Amino acid sequence: MTALALPTRRRLRKVMPVYRMIYIAIGLATLYLIVTGLSWDWLPKYLPKLWTGFQISLAIWAASVIFGFLIALPLGLAQVLSRGPLRWLSVAYCTTLRGTPLLMQLWLFYYGLGAMMTQIPGIRSTVLWPYLREAWPFAVLALSLNFAAYAGEIMRGAFAGVGRGEIEAGKAFGMSSTKVFFRIWLPLALRQALPTLAGETVMQLKAIPLVATVTVPEMYAVISQSRHDTLLTYEPLLLIAGIYLSLTFLLVQALAAVERRFSLAKR
Amino acid sequence: MADRKVAVQLTGLRKRFGDLEVLKGVSLTAHSGDVIAIIGGSGSGKSTLLRCINFLETPTAGEVRLHGELVAMKPDGEGGFRAADPAQLNRLRARLGMVFQSFNLWPHRTVLENVIEAPVHVLGQNRDAAIANAERLLDRVGLLAKRDVYPEMLSGGQKQRAAIARALAVDPHAMLFDEPTSALDPELVGEVLSVIADLAREGRTMILVTHEMQFARNVASEIIFLRNGLIEEQGKPSDVFDNPKSEALRAFLAPKY
Amino acid sequence: MDFLNITDWSLLALNSPGWGGALLWGAVKTVQIALGGYIIGQIIGVCGAMGKVYGPPWLKELLAIYTTLIRAVPELILILILFYAGTAALNTLAAKIGMGPIDVNGALAGVLVISTVQGAYSTEVIRAAIQSIPSGCHEAAAAYGMSKWTTFKRVTLPLLVPRALPGMSNLWVIATKETALLSVVGFSELALVAKQAAGSTKYYMTFFLAACAIYLTITLISRVFFNQVEARFSRGMVKHK
């Protein structure tokens, strides 16, 4: 019996060493204190708004990642292919947007550009006007352009990193330049860029609360409002921290699964 | 013959990685002036054996004596051993010049700085004296012109010759060569082997793991054929190569094509 | 262009009716806070990375919890939590030792918040740098009898610095940009000054562009500086394009 029990216990200790038990206990105790020791009676009232805010947050995140990535492709390509003004424009774009705070860019677009837009004669009668009065188009624009700068830099490296040999092989089999790009260059570059791009999308998720500062009613804006109404300091902040913690965790897991799938095809 | 000093002595050496026992009790003695070549197929444990001599791998059981001194070991709490006295180990290691398969030169130091690193910072020699000695050694391996160049700028053969100069600079009791030519392009193998052969001829104590059979036959005073973690055959090169006793050695030595 | 007409460049004048002086003052605050947070953050990073690479299992896991938690929560929310929690903790402490509630110095709170966040990222940057050092370099050091400390001083550190510098220079840029988030807790630095200027003059474009230009200048100057430091430390490294 002891012969059987010993290895089991040893294996258990490997999975669950004493210090890990202590950490988990501390974590659970903290969670218990947060749930029972703090006041949560305000929460039901805000739940519907929070849910809407949550959806807005995710929608802005997804839209900015997709648009940003689409802008990033030409940005990266320009830096690899062009030697002239296109390259310098692209480099200047990436440097500028990466060198200034996203918060400033948001304010610049919403308050600055938004204010200028209203002064364009006749704009109030165009189909664009209903959107220009809203905050979210400016938020999506600023976040997309910002994401594009980071992703563009990553794609530049990825495009440059694809071996000449693979591309030459495509040409040798008579593929057109477009075909070489879409069938060889882009897929190989994407595969190489995937881990870094994935990290960038996580960063983008964490940038979403900033759009509350330009009046978009996303999740953090609801939290901010509830803090203002209830005069609670910690509870709403802890709640949103927990939500983001779970969201980041889920996103990282999902991205890791995607990466595994692609790296499986690699070898 | 019998009164020659013992440079390296291994007794009943065992090494286990998890469930895999790579060395199953190997004993060997290198007297000063011996050139021992360890041969064997891949997975026979020959590199592990060499790395156990200076405790880059810690033996699971057995004894290691360097220059007559027993390397103290103590249980590591996980069923194995580790060196009991880091100071003793480092003192003994400092006088074993090791040459690695992948050179392992320090990339942030020039060739000369690589050679004087251990003499100055481990053995505590005077820097100027170490430099003078290093220049002599670099000249000897034909690299004096490259003394101020960083390793990254050297060819594989040059890197390995620099690594040999680095090993010589500690005035080693014994030199350990771990497949010194395996990472080299074929045309660069010769320049490295000729330097090693030179050292063998001047009576350096050496233990080398190699795939170059002709070379082993020419320079070694003793051949050890390792198979599945045990010494299968051992003896003078002429005996081992010309009259292999075991079937395994015969198969190992047979032309592959 | 319209844009040139709708702004009044005299607003950026250094002296009183102009806001230029206030913006520059904000820029100095920004650099001060960023520098303080960055330096403390890097110290946390060095210690954290040492713990993560060489420490006992319990410490590794504790550090993993720290870096994971900090890096998974948006900076803005972290800043708010740490700011309020830090203020409350300091006040409790002040009450314990018999002092009345103290007005927590905004600058100090800002430095602490940024250094906590920076420390988590820096730990990862330096850990990755240590682990990217070829194992052969340490093996050779062991084979030639170097003690742990000598190995660290003569081999690990000089190989670590050029590997960590790109990440560390990136963290500096992040630190300067992160200070803008402190405007949310009312700490007066470049972003908040720009917002106040823009709000009171209604020339939003002008002031936000000016603030962006100042941030960009800080970034570009820092880049030149870090490039020089990198060139100085990357002995023997071949630059692969």
mmCIF file of C-alpha atoms in Angstrom, chain B residues 90-248:
data_model
loop_
_atom_site.group_PDB
_atom_site.id
_atom_site.type_symbol
_atom_site.label_atom_id
_atom_site.label_comp_id
_atom_site.label_asym_id
_atom_site.label_seq_id
_atom_site.Cartn_x
_atom_site.Cartn_y
_atom_site.Cartn_z
ATOM 1 C CA ASN B 90 35.800 25.641 -9.262
ATOM 2 C CA ARG B 91 39.445 25.323 -8.220
ATOM 3 C CA LEU B 92 39.663 21.904 -9.883
ATOM 4 C CA ARG B 93 37.653 22.928 -12.933
ATOM 5 C CA ALA B 94 39.933 25.885 -13.525
ATOM 6 C CA ARG B 95 42.769 23.507 -14.377
ATOM 7 C CA LEU B 96 40.801 21.391 -16.830
ATOM 8 C CA GLY B 97 40.848 23.022 -20.241
ATOM 9 C CA MET B 98 37.616 22.171 -21.987
ATOM 10 C CA VAL B 99 37.016 22.535 -25.714
ATOM 11 C CA PHE B 100 33.368 22.381 -26.744
ATOM 12 C CA GLN B 101 31.707 21.127 -29.888
ATOM 13 C CA SER B 102 30.051 24.494 -30.479
ATOM 14 C CA PHE B 103 33.117 26.501 -29.321
ATOM 15 C CA ASN B 104 31.237 28.447 -26.611
ATOM 16 C CA LEU B 105 33.533 31.422 -26.933
ATOM 17 C CA TRP B 106 32.201 34.424 -25.040
ATOM 18 C CA PRO B 107 30.795 36.632 -27.799
ATOM 19 C CA HIS B 108 31.260 39.909 -25.922
ATOM 20 C CA ARG B 109 35.015 39.476 -25.571
ATOM 21 C CA THR B 110 37.726 39.603 -28.214
ATOM 22 C CA VAL B 111 39.799 36.533 -28.978
ATOM 23 C CA LEU B 112 42.546 37.719 -26.647
ATOM 24 C CA GLU B 113 40.069 38.597 -23.894
ATOM 25 C CA ASN B 114 38.549 35.134 -24.210
ATOM 26 C CA VAL B 115 41.961 33.565 -23.708
ATOM 27 C CA ILE B 116 42.929 35.649 -20.660
ATOM 28 C CA GLU B 117 39.468 35.542 -19.033
ATOM 29 C CA ALA B 118 39.959 32.437 -16.896
ATOM 30 C CA PRO B 119 43.655 33.043 -16.080
ATOM 31 C CA VAL B 120 42.921 36.570 -14.830
ATOM 32 C CA HIS B 121 39.456 36.202 -13.328
ATOM 33 C CA VAL B 122 39.568 32.655 -12.019
ATOM 34 C CA LEU B 123 43.217 31.853 -11.427
ATOM 35 C CA GLY B 124 43.998 35.429 -10.444
ATOM 36 C CA GLN B 125 47.045 35.817 -12.673
ATOM 37 C CA ASN B 126 48.604 39.149 -13.421
ATOM 38 C CA ARG B 127 46.951 40.640 -16.482
ATOM 39 C CA ASP B 128 50.122 41.565 -18.334
ATOM 40 C CA ALA B 129 51.613 38.133 -17.788
ATOM 41 C CA ALA B 130 48.353 36.535 -18.928
ATOM 42 C CA ILE B 131 48.383 38.657 -22.079
ATOM 43 C CA ALA B 132 51.975 37.721 -22.869
ATOM 44 C CA ASN B 133 51.121 34.046 -22.404
ATOM 45 C CA ALA B 134 47.934 34.397 -24.438
ATOM 46 C CA GLU B 135 49.800 35.983 -27.316
ATOM 47 C CA ARG B 136 52.260 33.107 -27.323
ATOM 48 C CA LEU B 137 49.375 30.606 -27.395
ATOM 49 C CA LEU B 138 47.485 32.491 -30.096
ATOM 50 C CA ASP B 139 50.635 32.561 -32.169
ATOM 51 C CA ARG B 140 50.932 28.848 -31.706
ATOM 52 C CA VAL B 141 47.401 28.159 -33.002
ATOM 53 C CA GLY B 142 47.980 30.683 -35.799
ATOM 54 C CA LEU B 143 45.574 33.346 -34.600
ATOM 55 C CA LEU B 144 47.803 36.119 -33.307
ATOM 56 C CA ALA B 145 46.626 38.392 -36.120
ATOM 57 C CA LYS B 146 43.036 37.962 -34.891
ATOM 58 C CA ARG B 147 43.737 38.802 -31.248
ATOM 59 C CA ASP B 148 41.495 41.880 -31.160
ATOM 60 C CA VAL B 149 38.671 40.470 -33.249
ATOM 61 C CA TYR B 150 35.325 39.375 -31.780
ATOM 62 C CA PRO B 151 34.469 35.663 -32.169
ATOM 63 C CA GLU B 152 31.509 36.450 -34.422
ATOM 64 C CA MET B 153 33.971 37.519 -37.134
ATOM 65 C CA LEU B 154 35.880 34.218 -37.163
ATOM 66 C CA SER B 155 35.375 31.086 -39.226
ATOM 67 C CA GLY B 156 34.437 27.887 -37.413
ATOM 68 C CA GLY B 157 37.962 26.551 -37.593
ATOM 69 C CA GLN B 158 39.385 29.797 -36.253
ATOM 70 C CA LYS B 159 36.844 29.819 -33.432
ATOM 71 C CA GLN B 160 37.830 26.321 -32.399
ATOM 72 C CA ARG B 161 41.543 27.167 -32.528
ATOM 73 C CA ALA B 162 40.820 30.208 -30.339
ATOM 74 C CA ALA B 163 38.932 27.915 -27.966
ATOM 75 C CA ILE B 164 41.948 25.603 -27.827
ATOM 76 C CA ALA B 165 44.189 28.564 -26.978
ATOM 77 C CA ARG B 166 41.712 29.467 -24.240
ATOM 78 C CA ALA B 167 41.960 25.928 -22.859
ATOM 79 C CA LEU B 168 45.762 25.975 -22.962
ATOM 80 C CA ALA B 169 45.917 29.307 -21.143
ATOM 81 C CA VAL B 170 44.922 27.760 -17.810
ATOM 82 C CA ASP B 171 47.949 25.417 -18.039
ATOM 83 C CA PRO B 172 45.594 22.468 -17.732
ATOM 84 C CA HIS B 173 46.299 19.236 -15.877
ATOM 85 C CA ALA B 174 44.139 17.630 -18.520
ATOM 86 C CA MET B 175 42.328 18.841 -21.617
ATOM 87 C CA LEU B 176 38.806 17.741 -22.436
ATOM 88 C CA PHE B 177 37.684 17.815 -26.065
ATOM 89 C CA ASP B 178 33.979 17.305 -26.727
ATOM 90 C CA GLU B 179 33.672 16.445 -30.427
ATOM 91 C CA PRO B 180 35.828 19.427 -31.336
ATOM 92 C CA THR B 181 35.363 19.100 -35.100
ATOM 93 C CA SER B 182 31.716 18.021 -35.336
ATOM 94 C CA ALA B 183 30.368 21.530 -35.878
ATOM 95 C CA LEU B 184 32.939 22.402 -38.546
ATOM 96 C CA ASP B 185 32.675 22.424 -42.309
ATOM 97 C CA PRO B 186 34.697 19.502 -43.728
ATOM 98 C CA GLU B 187 37.412 21.730 -45.171
ATOM 99 C CA LEU B 188 38.054 23.325 -41.770
ATOM 100 C CA VAL B 189 38.413 20.076 -39.825
ATOM 101 C CA GLY B 190 42.069 19.612 -40.790
ATOM 102 C CA GLU B 191 43.368 22.865 -39.286
ATOM 103 C CA VAL B 192 41.829 22.028 -35.907
ATOM 104 C CA LEU B 193 42.921 18.390 -35.862
ATOM 105 C CA SER B 194 46.497 19.322 -36.665
ATOM 106 C CA VAL B 195 46.611 21.689 -33.676
ATOM 107 C CA ILE B 196 45.247 18.938 -31.398
ATOM 108 C CA ALA B 197 47.687 16.385 -32.827
ATOM 109 C CA ASP B 198 50.537 18.791 -32.072
ATOM 110 C CA LEU B 199 49.423 19.061 -28.467
ATOM 111 C CA ALA B 200 49.187 15.283 -28.177
ATOM 112 C CA ARG B 201 52.721 14.894 -29.466
ATOM 113 C CA GLU B 202 54.139 17.263 -26.856
ATOM 114 C CA GLY B 203 52.738 15.058 -24.083
ATOM 115 C CA ARG B 204 49.586 16.909 -23.025
ATOM 116 C CA THR B 205 47.074 14.875 -21.073
ATOM 117 C CA MET B 206 43.912 14.741 -23.127
ATOM 118 C CA ILE B 207 40.555 13.042 -23.100
ATOM 119 C CA LEU B 208 38.694 13.498 -26.314
ATOM 120 C CA VAL B 209 35.360 12.448 -27.674
ATOM 121 C CA THR B 210 35.575 12.212 -31.430
ATOM 122 C CA HIS B 211 34.071 10.828 -34.585
ATOM 123 C CA GLU B 212 37.364 11.093 -36.506
ATOM 124 C CA MET B 213 38.548 7.483 -36.361
ATOM 125 C CA GLN B 214 41.725 7.962 -38.368
ATOM 126 C CA PHE B 215 42.658 10.859 -36.132
ATOM 127 C CA ALA B 216 41.925 8.888 -32.955
ATOM 128 C CA ARG B 217 44.083 6.067 -34.207
ATOM 129 C CA ASN B 218 46.981 8.403 -34.961
ATOM 130 C CA VAL B 219 47.074 10.502 -31.798
ATOM 131 C CA ALA B 220 45.522 8.426 -29.006
ATOM 132 C CA SER B 221 47.478 6.285 -26.598
ATOM 133 C CA GLU B 222 44.285 4.531 -25.576
ATOM 134 C CA ILE B 223 40.898 4.014 -27.199
ATOM 135 C CA ILE B 224 37.692 3.537 -25.248
ATOM 136 C CA PHE B 225 34.674 2.215 -27.094
ATOM 137 C CA LEU B 226 31.506 3.156 -25.255
ATOM 138 C CA ARG B 227 28.238 1.400 -25.929
ATOM 139 C CA ASN B 228 24.939 1.782 -24.079
ATOM 140 C CA GLY B 229 26.608 3.512 -21.157
ATOM 141 C CA LEU B 230 29.315 0.919 -20.596
ATOM 142 C CA ILE B 231 32.876 0.470 -21.801
ATOM 143 C CA GLU B 232 32.637 -2.296 -24.360
ATOM 144 C CA GLU B 233 36.264 -2.330 -25.415
ATOM 145 C CA GLN B 234 39.386 -0.568 -24.325
ATOM 146 C CA GLY B 235 43.010 -0.720 -25.369
ATOM 147 C CA LYS B 236 45.789 0.466 -27.624
ATOM 148 C CA PRO B 237 44.611 1.919 -30.930
ATOM 149 C CA SER B 238 46.273 -0.830 -32.916
ATOM 150 C CA ASP B 239 44.491 -3.531 -30.887
ATOM 151 C CA VAL B 240 41.106 -1.889 -30.862
ATOM 152 C CA PHE B 241 41.032 -0.862 -34.486
ATOM 153 C CA ASP B 242 42.779 -3.869 -36.017
ATOM 154 C CA ASN B 243 41.383 -6.631 -33.794
ATOM 155 C CA PRO B 244 37.981 -5.541 -32.550
ATOM 156 C CA LYS B 245 36.737 -8.264 -30.250
ATOM 157 C CA SER B 246 33.079 -7.409 -30.018
ATOM 158 C CA GLU B 247 30.534 -7.613 -32.776
ATOM 159 C CA ALA B 248 29.286 -4.121 -31.917
#
